[in-house]
Each structure stands twice: as structure tokens, then as C-alpha cells.
PDB file of C-alpha atoms in Angstrom:
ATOM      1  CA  UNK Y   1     -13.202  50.389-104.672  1.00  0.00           C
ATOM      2  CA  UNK Y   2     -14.090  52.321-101.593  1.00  0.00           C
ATOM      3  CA  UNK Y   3     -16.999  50.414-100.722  1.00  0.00           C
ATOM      4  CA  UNK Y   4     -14.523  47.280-101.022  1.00  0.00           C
ATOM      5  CA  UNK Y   5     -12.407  48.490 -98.801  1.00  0.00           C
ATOM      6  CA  UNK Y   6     -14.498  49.563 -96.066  1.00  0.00           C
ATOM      7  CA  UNK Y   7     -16.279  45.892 -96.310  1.00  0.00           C
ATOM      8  CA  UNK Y   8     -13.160  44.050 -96.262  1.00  0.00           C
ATOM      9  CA  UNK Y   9     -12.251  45.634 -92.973  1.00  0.00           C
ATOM     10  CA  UNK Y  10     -15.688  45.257 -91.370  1.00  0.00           C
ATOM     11  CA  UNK Y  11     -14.744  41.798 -91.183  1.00  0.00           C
ATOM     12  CA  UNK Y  12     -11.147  42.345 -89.408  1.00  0.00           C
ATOM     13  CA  UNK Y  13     -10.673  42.451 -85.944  1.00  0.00           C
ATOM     14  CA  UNK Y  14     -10.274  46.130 -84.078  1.00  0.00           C
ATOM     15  CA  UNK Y  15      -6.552  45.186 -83.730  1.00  0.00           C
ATOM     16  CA  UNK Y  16      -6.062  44.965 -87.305  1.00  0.00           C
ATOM     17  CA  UNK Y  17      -8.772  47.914 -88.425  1.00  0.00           C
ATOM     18  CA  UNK Y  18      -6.650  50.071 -86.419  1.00  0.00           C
ATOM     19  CA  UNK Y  19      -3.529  48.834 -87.745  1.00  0.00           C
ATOM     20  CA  UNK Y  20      -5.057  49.532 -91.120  1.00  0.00           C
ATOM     21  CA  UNK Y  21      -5.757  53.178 -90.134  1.00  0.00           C
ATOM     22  CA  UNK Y  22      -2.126  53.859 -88.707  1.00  0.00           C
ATOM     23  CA  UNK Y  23      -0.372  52.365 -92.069  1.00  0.00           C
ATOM     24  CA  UNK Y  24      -3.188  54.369 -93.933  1.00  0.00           C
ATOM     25  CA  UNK Y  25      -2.318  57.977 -92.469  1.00  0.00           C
ATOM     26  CA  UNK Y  26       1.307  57.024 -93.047  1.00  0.00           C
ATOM     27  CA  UNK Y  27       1.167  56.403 -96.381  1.00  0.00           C
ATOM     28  CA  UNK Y  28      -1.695  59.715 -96.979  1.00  0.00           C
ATOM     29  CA  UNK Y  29       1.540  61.750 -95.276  1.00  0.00           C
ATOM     30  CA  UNK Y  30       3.729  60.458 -98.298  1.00  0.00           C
ATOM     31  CA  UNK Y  31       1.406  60.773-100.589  1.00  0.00           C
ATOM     32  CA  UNK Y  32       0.397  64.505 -99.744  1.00  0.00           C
ATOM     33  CA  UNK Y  33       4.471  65.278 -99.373  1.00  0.00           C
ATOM     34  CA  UNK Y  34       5.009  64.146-102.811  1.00  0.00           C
ATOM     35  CA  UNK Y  35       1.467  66.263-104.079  1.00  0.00           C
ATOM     36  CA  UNK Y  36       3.268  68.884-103.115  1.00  0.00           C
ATOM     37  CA  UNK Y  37       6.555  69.019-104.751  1.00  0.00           C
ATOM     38  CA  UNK Y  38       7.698  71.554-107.151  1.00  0.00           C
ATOM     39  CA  UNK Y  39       4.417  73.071-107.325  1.00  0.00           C
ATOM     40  CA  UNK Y  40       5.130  76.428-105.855  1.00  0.00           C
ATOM     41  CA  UNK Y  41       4.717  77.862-102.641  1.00  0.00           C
ATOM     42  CA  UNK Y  42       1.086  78.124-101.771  1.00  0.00           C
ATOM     43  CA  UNK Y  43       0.174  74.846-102.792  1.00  0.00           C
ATOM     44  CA  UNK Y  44       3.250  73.100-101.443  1.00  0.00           C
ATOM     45  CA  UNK Y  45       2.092  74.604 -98.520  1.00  0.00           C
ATOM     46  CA  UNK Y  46      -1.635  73.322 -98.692  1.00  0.00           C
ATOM     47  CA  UNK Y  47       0.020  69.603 -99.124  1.00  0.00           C
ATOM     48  CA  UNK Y  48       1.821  69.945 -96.046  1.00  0.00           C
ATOM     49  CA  UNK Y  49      -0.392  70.877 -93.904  1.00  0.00           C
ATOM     50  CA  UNK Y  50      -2.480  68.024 -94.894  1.00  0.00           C
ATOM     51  CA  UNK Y  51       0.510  66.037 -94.860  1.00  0.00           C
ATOM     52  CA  UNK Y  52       1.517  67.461 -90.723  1.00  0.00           C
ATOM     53  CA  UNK Y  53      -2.622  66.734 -89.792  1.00  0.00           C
ATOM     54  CA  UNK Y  54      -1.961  62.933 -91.254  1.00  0.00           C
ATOM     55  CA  UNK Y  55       1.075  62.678 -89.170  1.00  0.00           C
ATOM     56  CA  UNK Y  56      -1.008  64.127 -85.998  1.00  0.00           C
ATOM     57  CA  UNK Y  57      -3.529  61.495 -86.487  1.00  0.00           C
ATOM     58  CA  UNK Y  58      -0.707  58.709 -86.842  1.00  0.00           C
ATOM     59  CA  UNK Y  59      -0.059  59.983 -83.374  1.00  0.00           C
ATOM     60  CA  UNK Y  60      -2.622  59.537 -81.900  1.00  0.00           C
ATOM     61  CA  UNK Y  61      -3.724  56.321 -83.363  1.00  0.00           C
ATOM     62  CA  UNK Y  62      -0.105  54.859 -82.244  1.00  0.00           C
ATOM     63  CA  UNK Y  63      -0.992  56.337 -78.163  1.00  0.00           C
ATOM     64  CA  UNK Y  64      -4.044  54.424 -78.484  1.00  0.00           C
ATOM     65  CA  UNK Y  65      -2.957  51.219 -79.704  1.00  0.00           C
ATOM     66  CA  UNK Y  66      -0.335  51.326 -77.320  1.00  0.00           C
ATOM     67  CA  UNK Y  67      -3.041  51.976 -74.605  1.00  0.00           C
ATOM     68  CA  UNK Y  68      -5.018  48.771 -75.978  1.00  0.00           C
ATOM     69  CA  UNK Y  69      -2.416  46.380 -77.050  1.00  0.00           C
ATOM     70  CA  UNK Y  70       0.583  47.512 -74.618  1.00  0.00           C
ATOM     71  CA  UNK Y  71       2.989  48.380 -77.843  1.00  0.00           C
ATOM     72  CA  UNK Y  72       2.575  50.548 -81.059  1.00  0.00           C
ATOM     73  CA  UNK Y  73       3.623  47.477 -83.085  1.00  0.00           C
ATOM     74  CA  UNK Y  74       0.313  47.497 -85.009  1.00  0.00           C
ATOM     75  CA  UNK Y  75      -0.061  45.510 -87.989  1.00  0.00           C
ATOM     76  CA  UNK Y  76      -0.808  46.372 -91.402  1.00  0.00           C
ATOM     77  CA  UNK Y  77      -3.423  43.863 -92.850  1.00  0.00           C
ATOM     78  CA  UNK Y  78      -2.498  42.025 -96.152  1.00  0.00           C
ATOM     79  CA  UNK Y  79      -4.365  42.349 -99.145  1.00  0.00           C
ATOM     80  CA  UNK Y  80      -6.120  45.783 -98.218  1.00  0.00           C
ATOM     81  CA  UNK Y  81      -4.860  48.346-100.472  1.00  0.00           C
ATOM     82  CA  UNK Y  82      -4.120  52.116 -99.929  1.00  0.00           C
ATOM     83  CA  UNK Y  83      -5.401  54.343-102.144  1.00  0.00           C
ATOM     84  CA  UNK Y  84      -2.813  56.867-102.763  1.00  0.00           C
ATOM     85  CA  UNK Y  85      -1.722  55.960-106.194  1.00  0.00           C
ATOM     86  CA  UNK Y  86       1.581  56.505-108.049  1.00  0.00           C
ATOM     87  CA  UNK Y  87       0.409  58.985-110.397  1.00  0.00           C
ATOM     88  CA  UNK Y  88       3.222  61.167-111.534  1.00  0.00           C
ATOM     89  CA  UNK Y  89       2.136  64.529-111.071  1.00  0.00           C
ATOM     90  CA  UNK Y  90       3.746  66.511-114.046  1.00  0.00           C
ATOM     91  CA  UNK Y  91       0.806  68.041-116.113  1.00  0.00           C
ATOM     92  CA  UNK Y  92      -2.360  69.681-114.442  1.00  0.00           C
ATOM     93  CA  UNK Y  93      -4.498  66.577-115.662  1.00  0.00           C
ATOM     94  CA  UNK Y  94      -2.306  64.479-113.677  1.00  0.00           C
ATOM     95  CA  UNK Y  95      -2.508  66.758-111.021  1.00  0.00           C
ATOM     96  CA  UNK Y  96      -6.699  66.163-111.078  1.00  0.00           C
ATOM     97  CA  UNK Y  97      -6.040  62.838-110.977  1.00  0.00           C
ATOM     98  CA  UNK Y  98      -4.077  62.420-108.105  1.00  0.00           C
ATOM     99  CA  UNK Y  99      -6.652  64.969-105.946  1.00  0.00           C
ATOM    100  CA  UNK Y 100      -9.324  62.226-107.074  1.00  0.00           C
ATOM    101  CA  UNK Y 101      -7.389  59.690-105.611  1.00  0.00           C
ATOM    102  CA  UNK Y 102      -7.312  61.906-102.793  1.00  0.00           C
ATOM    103  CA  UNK Y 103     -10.544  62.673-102.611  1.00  0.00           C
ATOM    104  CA  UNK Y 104     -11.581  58.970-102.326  1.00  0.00           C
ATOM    105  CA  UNK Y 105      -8.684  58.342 -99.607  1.00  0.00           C
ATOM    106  CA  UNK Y 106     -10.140  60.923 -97.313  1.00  0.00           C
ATOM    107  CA  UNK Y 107     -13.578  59.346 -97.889  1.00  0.00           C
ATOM    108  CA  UNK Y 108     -12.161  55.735 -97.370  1.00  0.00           C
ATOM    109  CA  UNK Y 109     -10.526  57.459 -93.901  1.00  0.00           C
ATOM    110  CA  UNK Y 110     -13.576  58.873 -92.757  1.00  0.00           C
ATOM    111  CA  UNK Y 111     -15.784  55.905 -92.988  1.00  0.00           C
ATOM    112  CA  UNK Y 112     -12.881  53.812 -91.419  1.00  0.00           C
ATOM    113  CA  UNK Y 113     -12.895  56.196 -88.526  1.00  0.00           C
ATOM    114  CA  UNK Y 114     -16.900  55.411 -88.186  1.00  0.00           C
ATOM    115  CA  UNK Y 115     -16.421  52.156 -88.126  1.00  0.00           C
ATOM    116  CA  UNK Y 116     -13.513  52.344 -85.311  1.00  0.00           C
ATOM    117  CA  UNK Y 117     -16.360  54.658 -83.025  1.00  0.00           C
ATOM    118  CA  UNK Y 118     -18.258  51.719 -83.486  1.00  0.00           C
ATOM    119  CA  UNK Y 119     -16.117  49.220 -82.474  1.00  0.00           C
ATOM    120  CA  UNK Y 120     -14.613  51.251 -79.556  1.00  0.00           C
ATOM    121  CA  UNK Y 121     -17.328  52.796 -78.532  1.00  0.00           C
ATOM    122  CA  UNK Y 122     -15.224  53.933 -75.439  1.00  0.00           C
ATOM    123  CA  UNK Y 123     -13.060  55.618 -77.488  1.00  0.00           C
ATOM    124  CA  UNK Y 124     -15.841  57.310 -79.489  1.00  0.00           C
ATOM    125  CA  UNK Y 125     -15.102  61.268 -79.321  1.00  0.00           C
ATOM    126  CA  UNK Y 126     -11.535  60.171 -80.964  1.00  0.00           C
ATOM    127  CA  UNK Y 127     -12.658  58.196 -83.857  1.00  0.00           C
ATOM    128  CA  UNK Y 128     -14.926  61.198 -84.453  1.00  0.00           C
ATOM    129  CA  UNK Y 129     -12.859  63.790 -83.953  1.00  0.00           C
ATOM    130  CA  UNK Y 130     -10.590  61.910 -86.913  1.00  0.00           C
ATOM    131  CA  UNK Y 131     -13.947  61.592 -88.741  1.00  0.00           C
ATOM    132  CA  UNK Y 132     -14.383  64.955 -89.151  1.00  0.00           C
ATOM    133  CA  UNK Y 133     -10.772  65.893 -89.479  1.00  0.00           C
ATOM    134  CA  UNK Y 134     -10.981  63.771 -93.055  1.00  0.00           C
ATOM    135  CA  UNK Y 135     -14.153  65.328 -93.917  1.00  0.00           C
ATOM    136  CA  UNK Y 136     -12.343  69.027 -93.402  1.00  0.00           C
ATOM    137  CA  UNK Y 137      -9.365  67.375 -95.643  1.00  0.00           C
ATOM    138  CA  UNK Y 138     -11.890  65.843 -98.300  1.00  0.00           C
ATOM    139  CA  UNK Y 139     -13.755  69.584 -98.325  1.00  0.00           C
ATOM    140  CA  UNK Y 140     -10.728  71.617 -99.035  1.00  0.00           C
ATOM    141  CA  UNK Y 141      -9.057  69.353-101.708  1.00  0.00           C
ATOM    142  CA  UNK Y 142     -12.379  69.378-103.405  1.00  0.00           C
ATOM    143  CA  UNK Y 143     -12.384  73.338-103.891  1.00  0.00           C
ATOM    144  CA  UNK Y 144      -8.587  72.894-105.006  1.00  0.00           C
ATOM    145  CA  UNK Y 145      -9.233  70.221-107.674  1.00  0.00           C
ATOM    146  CA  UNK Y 146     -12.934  72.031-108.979  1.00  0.00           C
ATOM    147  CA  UNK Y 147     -10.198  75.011-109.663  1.00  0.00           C
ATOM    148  CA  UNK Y 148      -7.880  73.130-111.312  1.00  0.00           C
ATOM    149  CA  UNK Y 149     -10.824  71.526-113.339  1.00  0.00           C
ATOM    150  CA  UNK Y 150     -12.370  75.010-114.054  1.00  0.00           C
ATOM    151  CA  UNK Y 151      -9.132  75.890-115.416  1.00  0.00           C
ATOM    152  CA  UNK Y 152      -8.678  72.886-118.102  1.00  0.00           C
ATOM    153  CA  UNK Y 153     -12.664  73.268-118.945  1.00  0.00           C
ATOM    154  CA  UNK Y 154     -11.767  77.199-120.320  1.00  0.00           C
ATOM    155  CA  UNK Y 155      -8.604  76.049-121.755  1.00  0.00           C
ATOM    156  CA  UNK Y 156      -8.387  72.361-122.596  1.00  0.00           C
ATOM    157  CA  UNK Y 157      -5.132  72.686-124.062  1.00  0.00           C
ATOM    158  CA  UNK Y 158      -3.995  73.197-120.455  1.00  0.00           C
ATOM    159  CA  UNK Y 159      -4.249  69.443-119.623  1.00  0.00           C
ATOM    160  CA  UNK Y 160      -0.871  69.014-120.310  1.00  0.00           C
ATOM    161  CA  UNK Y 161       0.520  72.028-119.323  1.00  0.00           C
ATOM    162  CA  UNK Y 162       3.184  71.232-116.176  1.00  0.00           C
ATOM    163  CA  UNK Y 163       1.614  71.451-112.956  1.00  0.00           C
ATOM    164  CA  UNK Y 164       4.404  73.871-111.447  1.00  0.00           C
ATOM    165  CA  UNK Y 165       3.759  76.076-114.345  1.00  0.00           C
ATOM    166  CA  UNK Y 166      -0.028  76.760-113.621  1.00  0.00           C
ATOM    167  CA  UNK Y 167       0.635  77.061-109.373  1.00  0.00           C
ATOM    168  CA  UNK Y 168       3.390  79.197-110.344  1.00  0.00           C
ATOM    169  CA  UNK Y 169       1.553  81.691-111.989  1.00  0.00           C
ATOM    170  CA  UNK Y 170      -1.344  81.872-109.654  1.00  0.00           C
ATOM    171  CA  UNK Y 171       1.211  82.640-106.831  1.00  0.00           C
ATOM    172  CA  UNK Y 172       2.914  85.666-109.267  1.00  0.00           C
ATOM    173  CA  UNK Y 173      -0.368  87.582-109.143  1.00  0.00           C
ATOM    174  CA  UNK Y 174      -2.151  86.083-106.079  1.00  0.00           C
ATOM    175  CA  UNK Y 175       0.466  85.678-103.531  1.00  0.00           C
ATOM    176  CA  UNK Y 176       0.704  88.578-100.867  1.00  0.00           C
ATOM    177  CA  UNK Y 177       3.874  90.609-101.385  1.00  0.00           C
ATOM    178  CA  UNK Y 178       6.106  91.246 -98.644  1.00  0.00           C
ATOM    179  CA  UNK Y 179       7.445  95.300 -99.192  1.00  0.00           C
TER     180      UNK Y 179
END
């Protein structure tokens, strides 16, 4: 699906590959936001910082399409899908699930981003700055979800254990206490 994606665009014109990316980061902000919810402090946390860096790069696609089109009324080609996914995140397998999805969303973001330093190659240093800003993301909810996967491999049963439940726990003994 990723590779689909990334061809699709390739044959799209910068306009629209950059509308893609603005509509993409917008949606990865949901996404992330709703990650997050109920699932205790730390990780809530962990979601919203990923969600605040999505809405950064929204930014500063919109101030660039505004510097090349004269507006920040991009459009959102049709027929390109996101691929956050409407997993509900209840039980810790779900939970794995939806950092998959993740994990291919961040890879879908970087390669977009390569493309875009290709296409504006005056506008290089941004497109890889954002590169390696989904790289960081796709890095860190790795380690999270190889946890939560080392978890359900020593006790399968914890599958369907709640999300909130397992976070909840880690933060009783991990989080630092305030005295």
C-alpha cells in the first residue's frame, strides 16, 4: 500500500503532492490525538507530542504553499488515501495495530517529503528537514510498539487486555513521583 501511494503521487503535479502532504499531517494530528486517549499520562503525552510536531509541519507546509501558489487553499487529491485507520484502540492488540498503521504513515511521510526535495529542489533543506522529522517519529513509535509486543509475547492472554489498563500500570511503578 505504501509503495502505491508514493507512485500514485509521483505522477501529480507539486501543487497537488503538497496538498497531499498538508491534508496528510492533518489527519496524522487526529490520528495521534485519538492514540492517545485514555491511555494514561505518559503515553498520552508521547501522542501529543507527535500530534503538536504534525501540526508544526502543517505549518510550515501551509507558509510555503502560500509562498508558491499566493493562498494556503491547497487541495487534497482524490482517490489517494491516508493511512491512519479507524482502529478502535481498546485492547493492547488493537493498540499494536494502530502503531503499525503508524509506523507505515510515517514511512509514507518520509518518502513523500523526498519526493517534494526533488521536485523543489529550491526548497530542499525543508523537505528534508520534514524527512527526517518522520524518520525521528517512525523510530520512537517503533520502540513503543516492540514494548507493547514484548509484553503480549510473555503473556498472550494480554491481547485483549484494555489498553488504559496496561499504560496505567506502567505509569504506577515507572512514573517519577512528585514528594
Amino acid at each position: 500500500m505504501e509503495e502505491d501511494i508514493v507512485i500514485r503521487l509521483e505522477t501529480l503535479s507539486e501543487k497537488e503532492i503538497l496538498g497531499y502532504a498538508i491534508a496528510s499531517e492533518e489527519d496524522a494530528k487526529a490520528f495521534y490525538l485519538k492514540l492517545g486517549e485514555g491511555k494514561g499520562e505518559l503515553i498520552q503525552n508521547f501522542f501529543k507530542d507527535l500530534a503538536k510536531a504534525e501540526e508544526a509541519h502543517k505549518t510550515l507546509l501551509l507558509n510555503l504553499h502560500k509562498k508558491l501558489f499566493g493562498n494556503e487553499n491547497y487541495i487534497t487529491p482524490k482517490g489517494i488515501p491516508f493511512l491512519e485507520s479507524t482502529i478502535n484502540v481498546v485492547t493492547l492488540g488493537s493498540m499494536v495495530e494502530a502503531m503499525k498503521t503508524a509506523l507505515m504513515n510515517e514511512k509514507v511521510a518520509e518518502r513523500v517529503y523526498k519526493l517534494l526535495a526533488k521536485r523543489f529542489p529550491e526548497h530542499k533543506a525543508l523537505f528534508e528537514f520534514l524527512a527526517t522529522q518522520e524518520r525521528a517519529h517512525y523510530n520512537s513509535i517503533k520502540a513503543h510498539m516492540e514494548y507493547l509486543e514484548g509484553i503480549i509475547r510473555e503473556k498472550p492472554d494480554y491481547i485483549d487486555a484494555p489498553a488504559h489498563v496496561i499504560f496505567n500500570q506502567v505509569e504506577i511503578y515507572y512514573k517519577p513521583r512528585v514528594l
